[in-house]
mmCIF file of C-alpha atoms in Angstrom:
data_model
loop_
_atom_site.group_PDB
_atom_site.id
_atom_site.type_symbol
_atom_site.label_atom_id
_atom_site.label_comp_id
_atom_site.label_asym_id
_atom_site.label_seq_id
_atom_site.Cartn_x
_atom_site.Cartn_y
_atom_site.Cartn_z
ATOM 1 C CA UNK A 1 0.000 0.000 0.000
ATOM 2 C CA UNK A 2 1.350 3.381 -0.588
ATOM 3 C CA UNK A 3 2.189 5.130 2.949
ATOM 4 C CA UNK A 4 2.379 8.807 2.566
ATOM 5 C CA UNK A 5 3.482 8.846 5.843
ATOM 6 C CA UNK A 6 5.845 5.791 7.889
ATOM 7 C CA UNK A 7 7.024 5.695 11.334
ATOM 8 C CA UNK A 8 8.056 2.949 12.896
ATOM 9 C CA UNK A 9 4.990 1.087 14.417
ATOM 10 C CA UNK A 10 6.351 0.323 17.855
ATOM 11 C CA UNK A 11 7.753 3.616 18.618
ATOM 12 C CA UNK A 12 3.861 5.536 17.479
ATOM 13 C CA UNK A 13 2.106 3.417 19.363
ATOM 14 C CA UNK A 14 4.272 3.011 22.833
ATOM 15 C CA UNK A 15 6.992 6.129 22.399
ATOM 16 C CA UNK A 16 3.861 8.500 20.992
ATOM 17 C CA UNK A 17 3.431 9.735 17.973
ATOM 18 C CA UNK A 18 5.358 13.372 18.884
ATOM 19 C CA UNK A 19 8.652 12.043 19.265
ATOM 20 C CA UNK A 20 8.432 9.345 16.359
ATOM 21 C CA UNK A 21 7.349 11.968 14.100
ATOM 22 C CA UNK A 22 10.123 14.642 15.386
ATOM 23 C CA UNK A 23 12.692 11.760 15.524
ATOM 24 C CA UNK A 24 12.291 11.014 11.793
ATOM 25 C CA UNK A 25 11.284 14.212 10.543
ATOM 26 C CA UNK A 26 14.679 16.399 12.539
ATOM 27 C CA UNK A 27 16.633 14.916 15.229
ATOM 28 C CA UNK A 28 16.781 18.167 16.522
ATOM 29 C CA UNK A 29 13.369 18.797 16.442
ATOM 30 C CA UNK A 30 12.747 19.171 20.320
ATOM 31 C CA UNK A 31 15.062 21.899 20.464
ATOM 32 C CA UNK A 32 13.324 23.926 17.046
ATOM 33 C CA UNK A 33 10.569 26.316 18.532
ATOM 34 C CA UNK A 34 6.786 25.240 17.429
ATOM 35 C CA UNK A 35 5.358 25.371 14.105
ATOM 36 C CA UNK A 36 1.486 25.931 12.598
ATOM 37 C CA UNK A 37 -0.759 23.946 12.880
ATOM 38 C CA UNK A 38 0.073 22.459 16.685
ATOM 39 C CA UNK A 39 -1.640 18.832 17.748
ATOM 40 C CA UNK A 40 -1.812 18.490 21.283
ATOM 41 C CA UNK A 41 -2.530 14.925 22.190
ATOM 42 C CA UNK A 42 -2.704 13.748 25.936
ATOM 43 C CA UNK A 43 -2.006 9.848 26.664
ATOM 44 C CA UNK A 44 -2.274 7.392 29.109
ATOM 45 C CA UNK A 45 -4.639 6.532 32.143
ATOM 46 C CA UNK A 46 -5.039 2.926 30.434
ATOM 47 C CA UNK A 47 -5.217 1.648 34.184
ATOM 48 C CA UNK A 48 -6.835 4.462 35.575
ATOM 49 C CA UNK A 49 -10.936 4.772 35.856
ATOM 50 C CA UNK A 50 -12.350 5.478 32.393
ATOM 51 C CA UNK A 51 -13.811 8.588 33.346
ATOM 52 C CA UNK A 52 -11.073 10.032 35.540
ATOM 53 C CA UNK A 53 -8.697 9.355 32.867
ATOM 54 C CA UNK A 54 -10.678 10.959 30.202
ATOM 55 C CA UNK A 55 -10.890 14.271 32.323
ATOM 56 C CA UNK A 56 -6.959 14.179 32.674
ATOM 57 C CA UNK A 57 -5.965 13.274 29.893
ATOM 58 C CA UNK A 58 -7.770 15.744 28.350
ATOM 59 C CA UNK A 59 -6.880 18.822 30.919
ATOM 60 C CA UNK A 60 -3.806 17.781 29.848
ATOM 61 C CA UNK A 61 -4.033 18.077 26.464
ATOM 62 C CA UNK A 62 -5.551 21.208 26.537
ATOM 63 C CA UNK A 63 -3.123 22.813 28.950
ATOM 64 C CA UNK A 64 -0.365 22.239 26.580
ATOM 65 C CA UNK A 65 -2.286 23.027 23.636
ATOM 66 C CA UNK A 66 -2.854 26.371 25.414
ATOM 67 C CA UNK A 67 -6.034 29.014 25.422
ATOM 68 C CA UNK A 68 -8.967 27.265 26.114
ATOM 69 C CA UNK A 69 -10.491 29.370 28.893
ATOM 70 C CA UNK A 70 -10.143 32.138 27.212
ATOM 71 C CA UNK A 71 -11.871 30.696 24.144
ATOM 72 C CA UNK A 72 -14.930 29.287 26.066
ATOM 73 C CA UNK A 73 -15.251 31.806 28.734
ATOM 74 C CA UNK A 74 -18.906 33.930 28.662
ATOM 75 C CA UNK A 75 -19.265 32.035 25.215
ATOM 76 C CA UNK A 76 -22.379 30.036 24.120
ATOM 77 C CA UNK A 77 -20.439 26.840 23.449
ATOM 78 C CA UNK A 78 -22.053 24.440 20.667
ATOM 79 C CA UNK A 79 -20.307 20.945 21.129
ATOM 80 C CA UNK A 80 -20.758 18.532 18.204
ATOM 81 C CA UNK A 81 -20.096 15.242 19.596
ATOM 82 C CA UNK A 82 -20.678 11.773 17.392
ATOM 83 C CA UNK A 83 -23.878 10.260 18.345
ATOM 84 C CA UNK A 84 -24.774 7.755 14.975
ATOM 85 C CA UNK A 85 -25.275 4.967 16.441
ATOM 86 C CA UNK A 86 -28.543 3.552 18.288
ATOM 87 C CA UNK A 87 -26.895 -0.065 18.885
ATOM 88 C CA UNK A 88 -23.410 0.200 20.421
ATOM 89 C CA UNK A 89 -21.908 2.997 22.240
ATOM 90 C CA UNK A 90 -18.283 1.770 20.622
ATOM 91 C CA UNK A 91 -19.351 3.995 17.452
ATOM 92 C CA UNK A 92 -19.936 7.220 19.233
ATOM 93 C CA UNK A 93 -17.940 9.435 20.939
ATOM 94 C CA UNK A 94 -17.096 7.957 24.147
ATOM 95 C CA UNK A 95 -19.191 8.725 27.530
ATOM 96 C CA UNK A 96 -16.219 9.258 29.350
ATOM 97 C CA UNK A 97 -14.666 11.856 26.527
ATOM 98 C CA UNK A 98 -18.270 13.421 26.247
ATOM 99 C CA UNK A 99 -18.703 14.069 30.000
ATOM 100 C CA UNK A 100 -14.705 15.250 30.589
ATOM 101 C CA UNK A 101 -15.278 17.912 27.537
ATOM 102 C CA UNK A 102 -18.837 19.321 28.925
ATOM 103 C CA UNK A 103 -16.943 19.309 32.509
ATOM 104 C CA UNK A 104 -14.000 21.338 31.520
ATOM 105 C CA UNK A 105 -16.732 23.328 29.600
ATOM 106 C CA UNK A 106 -18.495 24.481 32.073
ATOM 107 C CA UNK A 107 -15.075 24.525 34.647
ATOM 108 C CA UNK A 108 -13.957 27.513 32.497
ATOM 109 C CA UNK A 109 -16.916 29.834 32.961
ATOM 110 C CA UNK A 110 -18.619 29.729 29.478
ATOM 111 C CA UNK A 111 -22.064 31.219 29.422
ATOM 112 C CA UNK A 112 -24.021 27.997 28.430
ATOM 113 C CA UNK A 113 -23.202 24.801 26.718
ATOM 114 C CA UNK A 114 -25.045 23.178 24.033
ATOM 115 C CA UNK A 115 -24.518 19.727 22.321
ATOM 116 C CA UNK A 116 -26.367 19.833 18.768
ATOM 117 C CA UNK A 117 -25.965 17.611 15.668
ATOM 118 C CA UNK A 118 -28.542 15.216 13.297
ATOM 119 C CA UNK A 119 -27.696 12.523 14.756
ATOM 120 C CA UNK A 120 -29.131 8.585 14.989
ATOM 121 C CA UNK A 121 -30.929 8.152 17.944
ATOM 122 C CA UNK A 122 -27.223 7.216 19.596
ATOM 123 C CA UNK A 123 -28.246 9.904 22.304
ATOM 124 C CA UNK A 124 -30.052 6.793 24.017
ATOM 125 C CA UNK A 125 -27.946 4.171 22.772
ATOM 126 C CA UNK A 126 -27.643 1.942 26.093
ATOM 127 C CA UNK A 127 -24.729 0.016 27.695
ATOM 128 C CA UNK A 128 -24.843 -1.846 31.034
ATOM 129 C CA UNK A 129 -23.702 -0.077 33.578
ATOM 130 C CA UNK A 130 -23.137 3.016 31.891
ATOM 131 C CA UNK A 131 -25.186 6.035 31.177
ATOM 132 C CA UNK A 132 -26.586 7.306 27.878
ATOM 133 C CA UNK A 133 -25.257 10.190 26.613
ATOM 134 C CA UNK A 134 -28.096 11.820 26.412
ATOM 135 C CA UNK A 135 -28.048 10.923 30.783
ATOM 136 C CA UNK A 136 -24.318 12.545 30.921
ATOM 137 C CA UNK A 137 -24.915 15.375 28.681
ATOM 138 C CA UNK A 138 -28.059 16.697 31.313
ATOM 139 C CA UNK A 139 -25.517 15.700 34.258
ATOM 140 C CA UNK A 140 -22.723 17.649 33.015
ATOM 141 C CA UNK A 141 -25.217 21.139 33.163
ATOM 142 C CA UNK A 142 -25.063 20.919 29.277
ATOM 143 C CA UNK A 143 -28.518 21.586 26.760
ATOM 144 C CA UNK A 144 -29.481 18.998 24.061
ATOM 145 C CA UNK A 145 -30.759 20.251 20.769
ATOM 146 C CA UNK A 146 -31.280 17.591 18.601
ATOM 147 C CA UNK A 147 -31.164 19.286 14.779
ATOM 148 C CA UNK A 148 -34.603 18.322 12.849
ATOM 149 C CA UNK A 149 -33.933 15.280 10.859
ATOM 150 C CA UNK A 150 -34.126 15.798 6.874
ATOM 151 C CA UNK A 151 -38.052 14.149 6.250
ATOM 152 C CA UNK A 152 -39.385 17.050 8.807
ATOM 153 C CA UNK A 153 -40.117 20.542 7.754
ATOM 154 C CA UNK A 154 -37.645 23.105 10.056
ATOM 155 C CA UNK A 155 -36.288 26.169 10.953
ATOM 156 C CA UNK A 156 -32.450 24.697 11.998
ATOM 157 C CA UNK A 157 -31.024 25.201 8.735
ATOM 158 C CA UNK A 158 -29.771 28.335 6.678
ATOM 159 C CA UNK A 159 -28.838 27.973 3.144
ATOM 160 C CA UNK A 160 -24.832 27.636 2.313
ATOM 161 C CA UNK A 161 -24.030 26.817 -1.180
ATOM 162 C CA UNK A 162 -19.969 25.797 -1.545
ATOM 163 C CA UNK A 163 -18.676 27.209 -4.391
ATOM 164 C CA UNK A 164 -16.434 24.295 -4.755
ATOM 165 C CA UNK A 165 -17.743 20.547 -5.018
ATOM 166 C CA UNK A 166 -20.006 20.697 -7.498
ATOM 167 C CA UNK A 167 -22.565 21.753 -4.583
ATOM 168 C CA UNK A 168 -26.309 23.570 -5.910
ATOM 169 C CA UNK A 169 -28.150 23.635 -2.791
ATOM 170 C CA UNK A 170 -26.582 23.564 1.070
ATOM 171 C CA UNK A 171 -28.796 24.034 4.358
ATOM 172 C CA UNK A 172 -26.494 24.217 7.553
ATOM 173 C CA UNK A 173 -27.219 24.508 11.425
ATOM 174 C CA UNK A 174 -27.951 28.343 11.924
ATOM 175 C CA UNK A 175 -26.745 28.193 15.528
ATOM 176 C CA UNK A 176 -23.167 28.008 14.567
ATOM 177 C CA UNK A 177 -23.383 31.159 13.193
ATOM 178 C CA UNK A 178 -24.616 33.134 15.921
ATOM 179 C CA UNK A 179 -22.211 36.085 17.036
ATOM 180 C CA UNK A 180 -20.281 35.036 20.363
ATOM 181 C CA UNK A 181 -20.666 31.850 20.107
ATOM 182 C CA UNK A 182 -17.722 29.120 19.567
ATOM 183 C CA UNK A 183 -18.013 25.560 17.915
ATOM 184 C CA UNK A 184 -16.222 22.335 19.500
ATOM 185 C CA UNK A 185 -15.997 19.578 17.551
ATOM 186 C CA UNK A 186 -16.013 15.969 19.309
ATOM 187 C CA UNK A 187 -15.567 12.665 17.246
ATOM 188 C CA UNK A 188 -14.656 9.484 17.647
ATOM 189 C CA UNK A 189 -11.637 7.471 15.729
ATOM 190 C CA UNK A 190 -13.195 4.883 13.865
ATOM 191 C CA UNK A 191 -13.508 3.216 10.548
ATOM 192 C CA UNK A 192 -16.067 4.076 7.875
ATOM 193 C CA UNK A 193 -17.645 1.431 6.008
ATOM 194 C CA UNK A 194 -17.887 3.206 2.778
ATOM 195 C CA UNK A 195 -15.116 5.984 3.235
ATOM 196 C CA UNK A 196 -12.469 4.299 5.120
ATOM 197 C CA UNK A 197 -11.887 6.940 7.837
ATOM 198 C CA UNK A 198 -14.220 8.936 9.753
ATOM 199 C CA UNK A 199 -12.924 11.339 12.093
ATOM 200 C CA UNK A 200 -13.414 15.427 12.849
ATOM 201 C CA UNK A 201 -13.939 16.346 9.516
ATOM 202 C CA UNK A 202 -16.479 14.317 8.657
ATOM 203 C CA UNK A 203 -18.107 14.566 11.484
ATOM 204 C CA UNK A 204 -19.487 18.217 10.722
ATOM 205 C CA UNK A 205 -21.795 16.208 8.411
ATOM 206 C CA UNK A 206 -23.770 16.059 11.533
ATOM 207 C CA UNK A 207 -24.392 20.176 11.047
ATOM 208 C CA UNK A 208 -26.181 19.736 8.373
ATOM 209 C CA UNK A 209 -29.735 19.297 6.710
ATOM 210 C CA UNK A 210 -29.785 16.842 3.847
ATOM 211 C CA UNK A 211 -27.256 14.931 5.064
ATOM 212 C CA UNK A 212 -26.891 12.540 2.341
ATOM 213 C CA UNK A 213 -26.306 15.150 -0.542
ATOM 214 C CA UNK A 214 -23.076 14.356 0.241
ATOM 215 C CA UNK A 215 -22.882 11.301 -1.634
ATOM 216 C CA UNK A 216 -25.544 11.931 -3.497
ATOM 217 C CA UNK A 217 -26.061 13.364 -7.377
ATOM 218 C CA UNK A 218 -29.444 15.621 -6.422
ATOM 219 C CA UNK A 219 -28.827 18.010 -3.551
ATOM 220 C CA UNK A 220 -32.611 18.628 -3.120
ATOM 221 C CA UNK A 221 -33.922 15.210 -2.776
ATOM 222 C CA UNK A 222 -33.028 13.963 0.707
ATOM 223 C CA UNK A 223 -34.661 10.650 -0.236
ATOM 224 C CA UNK A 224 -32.763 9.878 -2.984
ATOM 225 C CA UNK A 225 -29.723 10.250 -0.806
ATOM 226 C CA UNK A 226 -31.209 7.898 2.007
ATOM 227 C CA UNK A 227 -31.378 5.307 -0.515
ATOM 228 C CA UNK A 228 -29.174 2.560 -0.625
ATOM 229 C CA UNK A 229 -30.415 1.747 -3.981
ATOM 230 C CA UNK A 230 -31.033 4.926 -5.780
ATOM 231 C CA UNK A 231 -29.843 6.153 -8.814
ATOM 232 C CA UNK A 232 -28.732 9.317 -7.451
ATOM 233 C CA UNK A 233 -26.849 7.494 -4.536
ATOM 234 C CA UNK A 234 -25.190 4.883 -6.300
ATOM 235 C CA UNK A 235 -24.027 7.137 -8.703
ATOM 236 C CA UNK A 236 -23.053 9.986 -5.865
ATOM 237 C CA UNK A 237 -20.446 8.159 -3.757
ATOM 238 C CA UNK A 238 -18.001 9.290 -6.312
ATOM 239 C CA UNK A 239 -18.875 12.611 -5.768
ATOM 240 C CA UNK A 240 -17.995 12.581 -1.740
ATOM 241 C CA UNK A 241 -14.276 13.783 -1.719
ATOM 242 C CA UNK A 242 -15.368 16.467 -3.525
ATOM 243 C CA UNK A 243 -18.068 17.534 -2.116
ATOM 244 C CA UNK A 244 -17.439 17.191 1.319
ATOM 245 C CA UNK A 245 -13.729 19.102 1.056
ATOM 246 C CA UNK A 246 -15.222 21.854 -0.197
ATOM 247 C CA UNK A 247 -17.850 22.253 2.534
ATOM 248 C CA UNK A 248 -15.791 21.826 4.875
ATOM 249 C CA UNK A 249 -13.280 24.225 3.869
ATOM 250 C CA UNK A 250 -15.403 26.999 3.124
ATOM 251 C CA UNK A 251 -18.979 26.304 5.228
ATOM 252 C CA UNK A 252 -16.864 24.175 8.354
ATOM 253 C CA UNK A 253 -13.381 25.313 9.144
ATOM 254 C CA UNK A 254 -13.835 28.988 9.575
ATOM 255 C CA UNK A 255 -15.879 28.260 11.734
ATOM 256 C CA UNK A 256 -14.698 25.438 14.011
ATOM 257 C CA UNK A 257 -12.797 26.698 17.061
ATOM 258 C CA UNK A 258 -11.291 23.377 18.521
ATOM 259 C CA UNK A 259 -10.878 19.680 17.490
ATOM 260 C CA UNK A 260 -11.186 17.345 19.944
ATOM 261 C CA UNK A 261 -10.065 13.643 18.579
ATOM 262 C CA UNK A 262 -11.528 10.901 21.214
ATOM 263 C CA UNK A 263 -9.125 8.116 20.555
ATOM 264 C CA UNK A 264 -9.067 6.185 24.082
ATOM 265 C CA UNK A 265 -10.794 3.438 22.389
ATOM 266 C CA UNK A 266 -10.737 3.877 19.000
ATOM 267 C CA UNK A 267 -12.870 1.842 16.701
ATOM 268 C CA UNK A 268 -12.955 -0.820 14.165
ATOM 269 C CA UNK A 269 -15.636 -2.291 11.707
ATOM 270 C CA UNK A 270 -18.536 0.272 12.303
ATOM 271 C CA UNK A 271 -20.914 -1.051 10.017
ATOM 272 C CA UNK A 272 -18.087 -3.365 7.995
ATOM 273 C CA UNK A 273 -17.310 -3.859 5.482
ATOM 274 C CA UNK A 274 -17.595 -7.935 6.187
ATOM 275 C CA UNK A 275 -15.869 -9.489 7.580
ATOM 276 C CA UNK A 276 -14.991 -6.803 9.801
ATOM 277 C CA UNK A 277 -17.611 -6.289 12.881
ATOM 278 C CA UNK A 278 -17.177 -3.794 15.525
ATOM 279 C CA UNK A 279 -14.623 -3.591 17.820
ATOM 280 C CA UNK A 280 -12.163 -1.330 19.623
ATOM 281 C CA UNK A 281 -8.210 -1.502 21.153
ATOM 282 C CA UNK A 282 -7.347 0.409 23.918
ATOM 283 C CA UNK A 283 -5.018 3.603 23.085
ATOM 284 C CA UNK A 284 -5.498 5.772 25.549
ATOM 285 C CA UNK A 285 -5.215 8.726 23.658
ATOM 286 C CA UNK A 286 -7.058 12.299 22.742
ATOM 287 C CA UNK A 287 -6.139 14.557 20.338
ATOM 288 C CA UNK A 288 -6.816 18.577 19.923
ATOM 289 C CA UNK A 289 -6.461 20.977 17.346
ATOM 290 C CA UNK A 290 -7.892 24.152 15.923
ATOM 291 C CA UNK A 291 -6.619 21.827 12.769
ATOM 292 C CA UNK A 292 -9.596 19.034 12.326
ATOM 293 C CA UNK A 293 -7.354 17.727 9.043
ATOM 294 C CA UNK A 294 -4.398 17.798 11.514
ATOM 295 C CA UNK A 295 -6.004 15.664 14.073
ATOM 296 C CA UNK A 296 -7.422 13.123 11.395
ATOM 297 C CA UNK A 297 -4.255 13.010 10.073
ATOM 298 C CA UNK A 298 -2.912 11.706 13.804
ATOM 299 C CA UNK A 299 -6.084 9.819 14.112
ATOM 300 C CA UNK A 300 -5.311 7.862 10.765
ATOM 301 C CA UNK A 301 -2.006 7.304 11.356
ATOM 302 C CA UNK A 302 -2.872 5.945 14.604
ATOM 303 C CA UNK A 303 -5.463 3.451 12.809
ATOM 304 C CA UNK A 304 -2.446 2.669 10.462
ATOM 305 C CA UNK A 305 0.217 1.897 12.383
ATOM 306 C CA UNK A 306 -2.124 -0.483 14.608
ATOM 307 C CA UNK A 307 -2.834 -2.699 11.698
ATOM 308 C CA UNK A 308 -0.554 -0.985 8.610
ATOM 309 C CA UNK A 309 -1.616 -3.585 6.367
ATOM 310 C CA UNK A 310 -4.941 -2.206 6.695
ATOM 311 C CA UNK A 311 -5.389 0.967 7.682
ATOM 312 C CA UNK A 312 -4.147 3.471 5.015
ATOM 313 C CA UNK A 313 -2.772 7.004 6.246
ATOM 314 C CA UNK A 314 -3.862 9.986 5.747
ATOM 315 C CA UNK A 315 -2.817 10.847 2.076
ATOM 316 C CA UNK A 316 -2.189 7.911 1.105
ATOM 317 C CA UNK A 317 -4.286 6.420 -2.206
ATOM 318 C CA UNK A 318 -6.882 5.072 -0.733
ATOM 319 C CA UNK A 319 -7.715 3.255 -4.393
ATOM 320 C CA UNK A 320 -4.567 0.773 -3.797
ATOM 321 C CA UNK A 321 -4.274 -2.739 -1.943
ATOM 322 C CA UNK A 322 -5.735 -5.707 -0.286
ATOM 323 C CA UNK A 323 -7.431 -4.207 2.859
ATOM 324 C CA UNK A 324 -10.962 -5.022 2.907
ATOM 325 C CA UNK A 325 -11.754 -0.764 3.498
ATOM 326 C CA UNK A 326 -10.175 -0.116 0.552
ATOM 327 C CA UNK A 327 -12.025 -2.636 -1.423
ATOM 328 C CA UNK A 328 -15.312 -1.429 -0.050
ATOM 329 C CA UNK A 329 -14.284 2.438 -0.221
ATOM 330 C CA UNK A 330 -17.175 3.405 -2.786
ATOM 331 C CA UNK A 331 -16.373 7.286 -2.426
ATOM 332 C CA UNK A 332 -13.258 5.755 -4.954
ATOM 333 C CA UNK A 333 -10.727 8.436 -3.589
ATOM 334 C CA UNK A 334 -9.417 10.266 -0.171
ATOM 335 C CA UNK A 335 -11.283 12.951 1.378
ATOM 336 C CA UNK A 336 -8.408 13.987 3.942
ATOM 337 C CA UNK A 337 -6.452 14.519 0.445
ATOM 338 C CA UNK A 338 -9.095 16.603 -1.017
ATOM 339 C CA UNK A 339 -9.248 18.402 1.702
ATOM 340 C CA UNK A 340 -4.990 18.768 1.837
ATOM 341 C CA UNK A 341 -5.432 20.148 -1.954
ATOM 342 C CA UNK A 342 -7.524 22.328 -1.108
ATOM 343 C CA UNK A 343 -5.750 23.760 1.799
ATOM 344 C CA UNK A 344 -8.365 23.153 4.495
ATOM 345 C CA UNK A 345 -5.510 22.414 6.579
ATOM 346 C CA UNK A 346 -2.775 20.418 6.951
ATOM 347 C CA UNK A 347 -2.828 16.732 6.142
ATOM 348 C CA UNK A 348 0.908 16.079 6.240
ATOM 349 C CA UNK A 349 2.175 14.753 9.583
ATOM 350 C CA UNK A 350 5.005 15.480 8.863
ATOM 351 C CA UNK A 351 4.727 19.131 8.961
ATOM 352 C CA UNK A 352 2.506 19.188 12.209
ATOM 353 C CA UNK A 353 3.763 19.742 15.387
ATOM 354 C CA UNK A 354 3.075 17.355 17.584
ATOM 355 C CA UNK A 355 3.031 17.648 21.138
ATOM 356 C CA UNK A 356 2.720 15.346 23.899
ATOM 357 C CA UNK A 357 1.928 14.680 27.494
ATOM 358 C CA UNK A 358 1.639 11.576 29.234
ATOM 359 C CA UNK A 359 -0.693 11.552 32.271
ATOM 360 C CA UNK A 360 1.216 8.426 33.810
#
């Protein structure tokens, strides 16, 4: 498989990917002062209680990344956190990574808090033992507004054609463009059936109306888009890189005022392709940018150098090899790369800084 990107698998994983990346990129690099775009990633707690590591580790990571108080403080905060699935908490972002962001929130004085996205019924996805996140989000002090889904008639949306991406019609949560207010975006690492990756990036899909014009050939039919066997659909997955790289860059990013990567338990086999089924491996690990490419470049990395044979990186082709997600990739190309083009941010790990702090 082409590897855009290679560091040596023992030293990402255990070492961290900071000093694997500085080690191979400058030997020097620790002494060099910090470059644009930054990636602050906290680690460890494996042994610790989920939830007390999760706050840590990510106190920690936002300490070194540096200004968060004075980002959320007297701010209407809008946290879009993954919530997709209604069958297995392992493909949404993590209780434990939900409740220490809402916490650290609310810890730095913002005015209110609200978690909003279109999201599938996850909110009350149910684990024993554990709470729903829908449960943690009203325990952490935080608001739920759940975005109209695209078969009901609303008032959530504004219109926000791309110029790029071959886009005609665009309809995008109005909240996150209210004045004074800042936009936190929360996803879980995991695999896409379809796409390969799935990360911060895409997960400001979640923002918007018609969320299947995405892959879909007509922009104003939100059935033909949901699908599975539709002209429009089957013909539109070729459209995705496109399309979504150039909403992102010019609806998303200017927008977005922190990435937060949950990659304690990152994730494996969310809805296949077969004869992958869900799973996770324990990393320990969350990731924060203003960056979202930045961090999904991390993230994917991460994924790769777990199971390289698999797993491509970031800019890699995701057209070439074996692995059964690049077989089933229908989108037939690399929206991280798209995005690189582009210049929605930086996709190259090897020109972000990367800096790390271990919580053990």
């Amino acid at each position: 498989m082409n590897n855009h990107y290679d560091v040596d698998r023992r030293g990402f994983l255990s070492a961290g990917a900071g000093a694997a990346a500085a080690a191979l990129i400058n030997p020097h690099a620790t002494e060099a002062a910090p470059s644009k775009p930054r990636v602050a990633v906290g680690r460890g707690g494996v042994k610790m209680e989920p939830d007390k590591a999760a706050y840590i580790r990510l106190k920690a990571a936002l300490d070194k990344h540096g200004g968060f108080a004075e980002l959320v403080k007297g701010k209407r905060v809008l946290v879009k956190i993954n919530a997709t699935d209604k069958t297995s908490q392992d493909a949404n972002t993590s209780i434990s990574t939900t409740a220490a962001t809402l916490r650290l929130i609310r810890e730095n004085e913002a005015k209110n808090v609200v978690v909003l996205g279109q999201e599938w019924y996850g909110y009350d996805c149910p684990r024993k033992g554990r709470p729903t996140l829908r449960e943690i989000i009203k325990k952490e002090g935080a608001e739920l507004k759940e975005l109209t889904h695209w078969w009901l008639k609303t008032n959530d949306y504004v219109k926000r054609v791309p110029k790029g991406g071959g886009w005609k019609e665009y309809w995008v949560a109005k909240d996150i463009f209210e004045p004074d207010t800042v936009l936190i975006n929360v996803a879980r690492l995991k695999t896409h059936h379809f796409t390969i990756y799935t990360g911060c990036v895409k997960n400001c899909i979640g923002l918007t109306y018609h969320m299947y014009a995405h892959h879909c050939t007509d922009d104003k039919n939100p059935k033909a888009g949901a699908s599975d066997k539709h002209p429009a659909r089957m013909a539109g997955w070729k459209l995705f890189p496109a399309k979504l790289s150039a909403a992102y860059h010019e609806v998303f990013q200017p927008r977005l005022a922190l990435n937060i990567l949950d990659a304690d338990e990152p994730t494996y086999g969310w809805g296949g392709p077969k004869p992958e089924r869900i799973h996770t491996f324990k990393a320990g690990v969350v990731a924060v940018s203003t960056d979202a490419l930045a961090v999904d470049a991390f993230g994917a990395q991460l994924l790769h150098e777990d199971r390289p044979k698999v797993i491509p990186t970031a800019l890699a082709d995701w057209t070439v090899g074996d692995s059964v997600y690049v077989k089933a990739n229908l989108t037939q190309g690399n929206y991280l790369a798209e995005c690189h083009k582009l210049g929605a941010g930086q996709g190259d790990l090897g020109k972000i800084q990367i800096d790390e702090v271990s919580i053990d």
